[in-house]
């Protein structure tokens, strides 16, 4: 096992990279999943633009916010179903019989999907600030950061949920319980300060709230603000925590 200052690492970088490569090769053969991850967020942005074709101000307000929502939902669906498929087919169990750490597998999946999340974020951002004409005050790369963090959050939630679902349909059923409440109270429909106090308190412990808030900061302020950095850090911390929880659910 790799050592760091005399202490063993909880994972092996070589095995992690090999796992990520295998996952990418498998996903590349599944054109439906690849199209879902890369094309659906762009299609949703086009649909949003058409919905607000006569209300540009609404599109300018809602457009950036969905960068913290759409990637979460799309990546959750793909990651939960893909991971569950590997578990039900026995692939994950065979990996766990080898001399590998549970964190190797989780990080390998995360690396593979993170690469796809980056492509997803770049495509949706370029489409939005380009042909769709989404006007934001901050640099466009901040929206890419939020889109990627949102995708990583969806990935982490999908990996965790796949441990408790028995089939793909059951994995999808977890969506209303784990993701949709965040969607409703994140501030997209009603500003949080206008919600009932209990809902605002609930929103404060949900990571999607901070993704929407960070996207709003990027759209309404020039440069990187302290609120943006704080919210992005909170999302990343949540992603790391859920990934470690996902590793803990793997049983040999």
PDB file of C-alpha atoms in Angstrom:
ATOM      1  CA  UNK A   1       0.000   0.000   0.000  1.00  0.00           C
ATOM      2  CA  UNK A   2       1.364   3.495  -0.835  1.00  0.00           C
ATOM      3  CA  UNK A   3       2.997   5.362   2.042  1.00  0.00           C
ATOM      4  CA  UNK A   4       2.846   9.042   2.968  1.00  0.00           C
ATOM      5  CA  UNK A   5       5.370  10.097   5.641  1.00  0.00           C
ATOM      6  CA  UNK A   6       5.391   6.595   7.018  1.00  0.00           C
ATOM      7  CA  UNK A   7       1.610   6.228   7.086  1.00  0.00           C
ATOM      8  CA  UNK A   8      -0.337   4.082   4.614  1.00  0.00           C
ATOM      9  CA  UNK A   9      -2.654   5.878   2.245  1.00  0.00           C
ATOM     10  CA  UNK A  10      -6.305   4.780   2.343  1.00  0.00           C
ATOM     11  CA  UNK A  11      -6.176   4.245  -1.436  1.00  0.00           C
ATOM     12  CA  UNK A  12      -3.772   3.310  -4.230  1.00  0.00           C
ATOM     13  CA  UNK A  13      -3.366   5.977  -6.979  1.00  0.00           C
ATOM     14  CA  UNK A  14      -2.511   3.345  -9.580  1.00  0.00           C
ATOM     15  CA  UNK A  15      -5.601   1.262  -8.881  1.00  0.00           C
ATOM     16  CA  UNK A  16      -7.764   4.393  -8.707  1.00  0.00           C
ATOM     17  CA  UNK A  17      -6.606   5.541 -12.148  1.00  0.00           C
ATOM     18  CA  UNK A  18      -7.073   2.044 -13.586  1.00  0.00           C
ATOM     19  CA  UNK A  19     -10.623   1.947 -12.216  1.00  0.00           C
ATOM     20  CA  UNK A  20     -11.374   5.354 -13.719  1.00  0.00           C
ATOM     21  CA  UNK A  21     -10.044   4.212 -17.096  1.00  0.00           C
ATOM     22  CA  UNK A  22     -12.215   1.102 -17.031  1.00  0.00           C
ATOM     23  CA  UNK A  23     -15.329   3.127 -16.157  1.00  0.00           C
ATOM     24  CA  UNK A  24     -14.660   5.590 -18.996  1.00  0.00           C
ATOM     25  CA  UNK A  25     -14.222   2.732 -21.456  1.00  0.00           C
ATOM     26  CA  UNK A  26     -17.486   1.194 -20.347  1.00  0.00           C
ATOM     27  CA  UNK A  27     -19.377   4.504 -20.551  1.00  0.00           C
ATOM     28  CA  UNK A  28     -17.971   5.183 -24.023  1.00  0.00           C
ATOM     29  CA  UNK A  29     -19.655   1.988 -25.206  1.00  0.00           C
ATOM     30  CA  UNK A  30     -22.954   3.149 -23.709  1.00  0.00           C
ATOM     31  CA  UNK A  31     -23.869   5.925 -26.116  1.00  0.00           C
ATOM     32  CA  UNK A  32     -27.177   6.576 -24.388  1.00  0.00           C
ATOM     33  CA  UNK A  33     -25.536   7.435 -21.069  1.00  0.00           C
ATOM     34  CA  UNK A  34     -22.908   9.558 -22.787  1.00  0.00           C
ATOM     35  CA  UNK A  35     -25.564  11.506 -24.678  1.00  0.00           C
ATOM     36  CA  UNK A  36     -27.565  11.944 -21.490  1.00  0.00           C
ATOM     37  CA  UNK A  37     -24.646  13.419 -19.593  1.00  0.00           C
ATOM     38  CA  UNK A  38     -23.380  15.727 -22.323  1.00  0.00           C
ATOM     39  CA  UNK A  39     -26.426  16.697 -24.362  1.00  0.00           C
ATOM     40  CA  UNK A  40     -29.336  16.853 -21.913  1.00  0.00           C
ATOM     41  CA  UNK A  41     -28.088  19.903 -19.947  1.00  0.00           C
ATOM     42  CA  UNK A  42     -27.631  21.762 -23.238  1.00  0.00           C
ATOM     43  CA  UNK A  43     -31.099  20.759 -24.399  1.00  0.00           C
ATOM     44  CA  UNK A  44     -32.581  21.951 -21.115  1.00  0.00           C
ATOM     45  CA  UNK A  45     -30.881  25.330 -21.509  1.00  0.00           C
ATOM     46  CA  UNK A  46     -32.308  25.653 -25.026  1.00  0.00           C
ATOM     47  CA  UNK A  47     -35.757  24.776 -23.684  1.00  0.00           C
ATOM     48  CA  UNK A  48     -35.352  27.362 -20.932  1.00  0.00           C
ATOM     49  CA  UNK A  49     -34.409  30.007 -23.475  1.00  0.00           C
ATOM     50  CA  UNK A  50     -37.498  29.228 -25.556  1.00  0.00           C
ATOM     51  CA  UNK A  51     -39.700  29.337 -22.471  1.00  0.00           C
ATOM     52  CA  UNK A  52     -38.527  32.858 -21.665  1.00  0.00           C
ATOM     53  CA  UNK A  53     -38.300  34.076 -25.253  1.00  0.00           C
ATOM     54  CA  UNK A  54     -40.552  37.019 -24.412  1.00  0.00           C
ATOM     55  CA  UNK A  55     -39.121  37.652 -20.952  1.00  0.00           C
ATOM     56  CA  UNK A  56     -35.384  38.200 -21.192  1.00  0.00           C
ATOM     57  CA  UNK A  57     -35.126  39.475 -17.629  1.00  0.00           C
ATOM     58  CA  UNK A  58     -36.506  36.201 -16.313  1.00  0.00           C
ATOM     59  CA  UNK A  59     -34.058  34.225 -18.431  1.00  0.00           C
ATOM     60  CA  UNK A  60     -31.171  36.352 -17.146  1.00  0.00           C
ATOM     61  CA  UNK A  61     -32.274  35.588 -13.570  1.00  0.00           C
ATOM     62  CA  UNK A  62     -33.117  31.899 -13.881  1.00  0.00           C
ATOM     63  CA  UNK A  63     -30.506  30.932 -16.482  1.00  0.00           C
ATOM     64  CA  UNK A  64     -27.451  31.083 -14.188  1.00  0.00           C
ATOM     65  CA  UNK A  65     -29.295  29.478 -11.280  1.00  0.00           C
ATOM     66  CA  UNK A  66     -30.077  26.275 -13.146  1.00  0.00           C
ATOM     67  CA  UNK A  67     -26.330  25.688 -13.531  1.00  0.00           C
ATOM     68  CA  UNK A  68     -26.502  24.569  -9.924  1.00  0.00           C
ATOM     69  CA  UNK A  69     -29.548  22.343 -10.521  1.00  0.00           C
ATOM     70  CA  UNK A  70     -29.551  20.580 -13.901  1.00  0.00           C
ATOM     71  CA  UNK A  71     -26.088  18.950 -13.505  1.00  0.00           C
ATOM     72  CA  UNK A  72     -27.054  17.584 -10.078  1.00  0.00           C
ATOM     73  CA  UNK A  73     -30.151  15.839 -11.407  1.00  0.00           C
ATOM     74  CA  UNK A  74     -28.585  14.528 -14.615  1.00  0.00           C
ATOM     75  CA  UNK A  75     -25.425  13.185 -12.975  1.00  0.00           C
ATOM     76  CA  UNK A  76     -27.403  11.678 -10.104  1.00  0.00           C
ATOM     77  CA  UNK A  77     -29.484   9.627 -12.536  1.00  0.00           C
ATOM     78  CA  UNK A  78     -26.531   8.462 -14.603  1.00  0.00           C
ATOM     79  CA  UNK A  79     -24.243   7.678 -11.662  1.00  0.00           C
ATOM     80  CA  UNK A  80     -26.850   5.853  -9.583  1.00  0.00           C
ATOM     81  CA  UNK A  81     -28.066   3.696 -12.453  1.00  0.00           C
ATOM     82  CA  UNK A  82     -24.569   2.972 -13.832  1.00  0.00           C
ATOM     83  CA  UNK A  83     -23.155   2.056 -10.433  1.00  0.00           C
ATOM     84  CA  UNK A  84     -26.157  -0.057  -9.520  1.00  0.00           C
ATOM     85  CA  UNK A  85     -25.843  -1.890 -12.828  1.00  0.00           C
ATOM     86  CA  UNK A  86     -22.239  -2.763 -11.944  1.00  0.00           C
ATOM     87  CA  UNK A  87     -23.302  -4.005  -8.525  1.00  0.00           C
ATOM     88  CA  UNK A  88     -26.171  -6.138  -9.795  1.00  0.00           C
ATOM     89  CA  UNK A  89     -23.978  -7.610 -12.555  1.00  0.00           C
ATOM     90  CA  UNK A  90     -21.358  -8.591  -9.974  1.00  0.00           C
ATOM     91  CA  UNK A  91     -18.583  -6.368 -11.322  1.00  0.00           C
ATOM     92  CA  UNK A  92     -18.238  -4.364  -8.117  1.00  0.00           C
ATOM     93  CA  UNK A  93     -18.248  -7.525  -5.998  1.00  0.00           C
ATOM     94  CA  UNK A  94     -15.473  -9.073  -8.117  1.00  0.00           C
ATOM     95  CA  UNK A  95     -13.401  -5.912  -7.695  1.00  0.00           C
ATOM     96  CA  UNK A  96     -13.832  -6.072  -3.938  1.00  0.00           C
ATOM     97  CA  UNK A  97     -12.415  -9.613  -3.874  1.00  0.00           C
ATOM     98  CA  UNK A  98      -9.134  -8.186  -5.174  1.00  0.00           C
ATOM     99  CA  UNK A  99      -6.543  -6.511  -2.911  1.00  0.00           C
ATOM    100  CA  UNK A 100      -8.012  -3.033  -3.400  1.00  0.00           C
ATOM    101  CA  UNK A 101      -9.380  -0.506  -0.968  1.00  0.00           C
ATOM    102  CA  UNK A 102     -13.017   0.515  -1.066  1.00  0.00           C
ATOM    103  CA  UNK A 103     -11.933   4.121  -1.529  1.00  0.00           C
ATOM    104  CA  UNK A 104     -10.021   3.092  -4.674  1.00  0.00           C
ATOM    105  CA  UNK A 105     -13.275   2.089  -6.337  1.00  0.00           C
ATOM    106  CA  UNK A 106     -15.220   5.163  -5.239  1.00  0.00           C
ATOM    107  CA  UNK A 107     -12.441   7.549  -6.270  1.00  0.00           C
ATOM    108  CA  UNK A 108     -12.022   5.721  -9.574  1.00  0.00           C
ATOM    109  CA  UNK A 109     -15.687   6.190 -10.389  1.00  0.00           C
ATOM    110  CA  UNK A 110     -15.456   9.802  -9.240  1.00  0.00           C
ATOM    111  CA  UNK A 111     -12.483  10.550 -11.488  1.00  0.00           C
ATOM    112  CA  UNK A 112     -14.209   9.074 -14.515  1.00  0.00           C
ATOM    113  CA  UNK A 113     -17.449  10.941 -13.981  1.00  0.00           C
ATOM    114  CA  UNK A 114     -15.556  14.128 -13.049  1.00  0.00           C
ATOM    115  CA  UNK A 115     -13.993  14.127 -16.500  1.00  0.00           C
ATOM    116  CA  UNK A 116     -17.429  13.813 -18.064  1.00  0.00           C
ATOM    117  CA  UNK A 117     -18.738  16.500 -15.707  1.00  0.00           C
ATOM    118  CA  UNK A 118     -16.040  18.852 -16.960  1.00  0.00           C
ATOM    119  CA  UNK A 119     -17.071  18.262 -20.582  1.00  0.00           C
ATOM    120  CA  UNK A 120     -20.705  18.745 -19.603  1.00  0.00           C
ATOM    121  CA  UNK A 121     -19.934  22.035 -17.837  1.00  0.00           C
ATOM    122  CA  UNK A 122     -17.883  23.402 -20.736  1.00  0.00           C
ATOM    123  CA  UNK A 123     -20.515  22.559 -23.354  1.00  0.00           C
ATOM    124  CA  UNK A 124     -23.463  23.973 -21.411  1.00  0.00           C
ATOM    125  CA  UNK A 125     -21.594  27.162 -20.485  1.00  0.00           C
ATOM    126  CA  UNK A 126     -20.350  27.860 -23.999  1.00  0.00           C
ATOM    127  CA  UNK A 127     -23.856  27.298 -25.369  1.00  0.00           C
ATOM    128  CA  UNK A 128     -25.496  29.541 -22.775  1.00  0.00           C
ATOM    129  CA  UNK A 129     -23.169  32.547 -22.921  1.00  0.00           C
ATOM    130  CA  UNK A 130     -22.737  32.139 -26.673  1.00  0.00           C
ATOM    131  CA  UNK A 131     -25.676  31.280 -28.966  1.00  0.00           C
ATOM    132  CA  UNK A 132     -28.304  31.582 -26.219  1.00  0.00           C
ATOM    133  CA  UNK A 133     -27.047  35.014 -25.201  1.00  0.00           C
ATOM    134  CA  UNK A 134     -27.046  34.577 -21.412  1.00  0.00           C
ATOM    135  CA  UNK A 135     -25.594  37.816 -20.044  1.00  0.00           C
ATOM    136  CA  UNK A 136     -23.632  37.541 -16.802  1.00  0.00           C
ATOM    137  CA  UNK A 137     -21.449  40.120 -15.072  1.00  0.00           C
ATOM    138  CA  UNK A 138     -18.813  37.694 -13.865  1.00  0.00           C
ATOM    139  CA  UNK A 139     -16.449  35.568 -15.966  1.00  0.00           C
ATOM    140  CA  UNK A 140     -18.017  32.598 -17.706  1.00  0.00           C
ATOM    141  CA  UNK A 141     -15.620  30.117 -16.138  1.00  0.00           C
ATOM    142  CA  UNK A 142     -17.351  30.639 -12.784  1.00  0.00           C
ATOM    143  CA  UNK A 143     -20.503  29.102 -14.229  1.00  0.00           C
ATOM    144  CA  UNK A 144     -18.372  26.176 -15.422  1.00  0.00           C
ATOM    145  CA  UNK A 145     -17.089  25.736 -11.874  1.00  0.00           C
ATOM    146  CA  UNK A 146     -20.617  25.673 -10.456  1.00  0.00           C
ATOM    147  CA  UNK A 147     -21.851  23.302 -13.159  1.00  0.00           C
ATOM    148  CA  UNK A 148     -18.982  20.911 -12.440  1.00  0.00           C
ATOM    149  CA  UNK A 149     -19.476  21.098  -8.680  1.00  0.00           C
ATOM    150  CA  UNK A 150     -23.177  20.429  -9.198  1.00  0.00           C
ATOM    151  CA  UNK A 151     -22.352  17.410 -11.351  1.00  0.00           C
ATOM    152  CA  UNK A 152     -19.931  16.111  -8.712  1.00  0.00           C
ATOM    153  CA  UNK A 153     -22.626  16.542  -6.085  1.00  0.00           C
ATOM    154  CA  UNK A 154     -25.060  14.544  -8.197  1.00  0.00           C
ATOM    155  CA  UNK A 155     -22.361  11.918  -8.731  1.00  0.00           C
ATOM    156  CA  UNK A 156     -21.707  11.592  -4.998  1.00  0.00           C
ATOM    157  CA  UNK A 157     -25.410  11.319  -4.192  1.00  0.00           C
ATOM    158  CA  UNK A 158     -25.874   8.754  -6.961  1.00  0.00           C
ATOM    159  CA  UNK A 159     -23.028   6.591  -5.670  1.00  0.00           C
ATOM    160  CA  UNK A 160     -24.436   6.713  -2.157  1.00  0.00           C
ATOM    161  CA  UNK A 161     -28.002   5.917  -3.203  1.00  0.00           C
ATOM    162  CA  UNK A 162     -26.891   2.980  -5.352  1.00  0.00           C
ATOM    163  CA  UNK A 163     -25.808   1.216  -2.161  1.00  0.00           C
ATOM    164  CA  UNK A 164     -29.372   1.120  -0.855  1.00  0.00           C
ATOM    165  CA  UNK A 165     -31.330   0.527  -4.067  1.00  0.00           C
ATOM    166  CA  UNK A 166     -31.991  -3.028  -5.212  1.00  0.00           C
ATOM    167  CA  UNK A 167     -32.703  -2.215  -8.834  1.00  0.00           C
ATOM    168  CA  UNK A 168     -32.489   0.681 -11.281  1.00  0.00           C
ATOM    169  CA  UNK A 169     -36.128   1.653 -10.841  1.00  0.00           C
ATOM    170  CA  UNK A 170     -35.637   1.900  -7.090  1.00  0.00           C
ATOM    171  CA  UNK A 171     -32.587   4.122  -7.626  1.00  0.00           C
ATOM    172  CA  UNK A 172     -34.730   6.536  -9.623  1.00  0.00           C
ATOM    173  CA  UNK A 173     -37.360   6.441  -6.884  1.00  0.00           C
ATOM    174  CA  UNK A 174     -34.849   7.954  -4.469  1.00  0.00           C
ATOM    175  CA  UNK A 175     -34.773  11.097  -6.637  1.00  0.00           C
ATOM    176  CA  UNK A 176     -37.963  12.659  -5.202  1.00  0.00           C
ATOM    177  CA  UNK A 177     -36.742  12.071  -1.653  1.00  0.00           C
ATOM    178  CA  UNK A 178     -33.138  13.208  -1.996  1.00  0.00           C
ATOM    179  CA  UNK A 179     -32.983  15.764  -4.806  1.00  0.00           C
ATOM    180  CA  UNK A 180     -36.416  17.255  -5.519  1.00  0.00           C
ATOM    181  CA  UNK A 181     -36.859  18.826  -2.051  1.00  0.00           C
ATOM    182  CA  UNK A 182     -33.594  20.679  -2.639  1.00  0.00           C
ATOM    183  CA  UNK A 183     -34.893  21.787  -6.028  1.00  0.00           C
ATOM    184  CA  UNK A 184     -38.029  23.249  -4.468  1.00  0.00           C
ATOM    185  CA  UNK A 185     -36.443  25.224  -1.626  1.00  0.00           C
ATOM    186  CA  UNK A 186     -33.129  26.281  -3.204  1.00  0.00           C
ATOM    187  CA  UNK A 187     -34.493  29.721  -4.120  1.00  0.00           C
ATOM    188  CA  UNK A 188     -35.239  29.155  -7.785  1.00  0.00           C
ATOM    189  CA  UNK A 189     -39.002  29.675  -7.538  1.00  0.00           C
ATOM    190  CA  UNK A 190     -39.269  31.916  -4.489  1.00  0.00           C
ATOM    191  CA  UNK A 191     -36.477  33.933  -2.834  1.00  0.00           C
ATOM    192  CA  UNK A 192     -35.432  32.212   0.361  1.00  0.00           C
ATOM    193  CA  UNK A 193     -36.094  35.287   2.485  1.00  0.00           C
ATOM    194  CA  UNK A 194     -39.744  35.166   1.380  1.00  0.00           C
ATOM    195  CA  UNK A 195     -40.217  31.516   2.353  1.00  0.00           C
ATOM    196  CA  UNK A 196     -41.601  30.237   5.612  1.00  0.00           C
ATOM    197  CA  UNK A 197     -38.895  30.237   8.262  1.00  0.00           C
ATOM    198  CA  UNK A 198     -38.843  26.449   8.524  1.00  0.00           C
ATOM    199  CA  UNK A 199     -38.240  26.084   4.779  1.00  0.00           C
ATOM    200  CA  UNK A 200     -35.431  28.636   4.854  1.00  0.00           C
ATOM    201  CA  UNK A 201     -33.812  26.728   7.700  1.00  0.00           C
ATOM    202  CA  UNK A 202     -34.184  23.498   5.714  1.00  0.00           C
ATOM    203  CA  UNK A 203     -32.629  25.115   2.649  1.00  0.00           C
ATOM    204  CA  UNK A 204     -29.573  26.139   4.639  1.00  0.00           C
ATOM    205  CA  UNK A 205     -28.554  22.510   5.158  1.00  0.00           C
ATOM    206  CA  UNK A 206     -29.075  21.488   1.533  1.00  0.00           C
ATOM    207  CA  UNK A 207     -26.067  21.741  -0.811  1.00  0.00           C
ATOM    208  CA  UNK A 208     -28.107  22.635  -3.893  1.00  0.00           C
ATOM    209  CA  UNK A 209     -29.012  25.904  -2.162  1.00  0.00           C
ATOM    210  CA  UNK A 210     -25.373  26.948  -2.167  1.00  0.00           C
ATOM    211  CA  UNK A 211     -24.919  25.882  -5.790  1.00  0.00           C
ATOM    212  CA  UNK A 212     -27.785  28.178  -6.824  1.00  0.00           C
ATOM    213  CA  UNK A 213     -26.509  30.968  -4.605  1.00  0.00           C
ATOM    214  CA  UNK A 214     -22.971  30.706  -6.000  1.00  0.00           C
ATOM    215  CA  UNK A 215     -24.299  30.753  -9.579  1.00  0.00           C
ATOM    216  CA  UNK A 216     -26.276  33.886  -8.753  1.00  0.00           C
ATOM    217  CA  UNK A 217     -23.135  35.503  -7.354  1.00  0.00           C
ATOM    218  CA  UNK A 218     -21.261  34.714 -10.565  1.00  0.00           C
ATOM    219  CA  UNK A 219     -24.049  36.240 -12.661  1.00  0.00           C
ATOM    220  CA  UNK A 220     -24.566  39.422 -10.656  1.00  0.00           C
ATOM    221  CA  UNK A 221     -21.032  40.357  -9.538  1.00  0.00           C
ATOM    222  CA  UNK A 222     -17.850  41.038 -11.438  1.00  0.00           C
ATOM    223  CA  UNK A 223     -14.996  38.770 -10.446  1.00  0.00           C
ATOM    224  CA  UNK A 224     -14.865  36.214  -7.660  1.00  0.00           C
ATOM    225  CA  UNK A 225     -16.669  37.206  -4.469  1.00  0.00           C
ATOM    226  CA  UNK A 226     -16.236  35.880  -0.961  1.00  0.00           C
ATOM    227  CA  UNK A 227     -19.756  34.456  -1.017  1.00  0.00           C
ATOM    228  CA  UNK A 228     -18.951  32.531  -4.185  1.00  0.00           C
ATOM    229  CA  UNK A 229     -15.791  31.036  -2.674  1.00  0.00           C
ATOM    230  CA  UNK A 230     -17.599  30.126   0.541  1.00  0.00           C
ATOM    231  CA  UNK A 231     -20.500  28.458  -1.261  1.00  0.00           C
ATOM    232  CA  UNK A 232     -18.227  26.578  -3.654  1.00  0.00           C
ATOM    233  CA  UNK A 233     -16.144  25.332  -0.733  1.00  0.00           C
ATOM    234  CA  UNK A 234     -19.272  24.146   1.095  1.00  0.00           C
ATOM    235  CA  UNK A 235     -20.426  22.203  -1.978  1.00  0.00           C
ATOM    236  CA  UNK A 236     -17.002  20.603  -2.371  1.00  0.00           C
ATOM    237  CA  UNK A 237     -16.937  19.694   1.320  1.00  0.00           C
ATOM    238  CA  UNK A 238     -20.346  18.069   0.954  1.00  0.00           C
ATOM    239  CA  UNK A 239     -19.137  16.123  -2.100  1.00  0.00           C
ATOM    240  CA  UNK A 240     -16.124  14.790  -0.195  1.00  0.00           C
ATOM    241  CA  UNK A 241     -18.267  13.816   2.784  1.00  0.00           C
ATOM    242  CA  UNK A 242     -20.793  11.938   0.655  1.00  0.00           C
ATOM    243  CA  UNK A 243     -18.013  10.157  -1.259  1.00  0.00           C
ATOM    244  CA  UNK A 244     -16.500   8.889   1.977  1.00  0.00           C
ATOM    245  CA  UNK A 245     -19.961   7.753   3.050  1.00  0.00           C
ATOM    246  CA  UNK A 246     -20.292   5.951  -0.293  1.00  0.00           C
ATOM    247  CA  UNK A 247     -16.993   4.160   0.301  1.00  0.00           C
ATOM    248  CA  UNK A 248     -18.216   3.082   3.727  1.00  0.00           C
ATOM    249  CA  UNK A 249     -21.296   1.423   2.190  1.00  0.00           C
ATOM    250  CA  UNK A 250     -19.233  -0.930   0.021  1.00  0.00           C
ATOM    251  CA  UNK A 251     -19.190  -4.388   1.552  1.00  0.00           C
ATOM    252  CA  UNK A 252     -16.697  -7.098   0.780  1.00  0.00           C
TER     253      UNK A 252
END
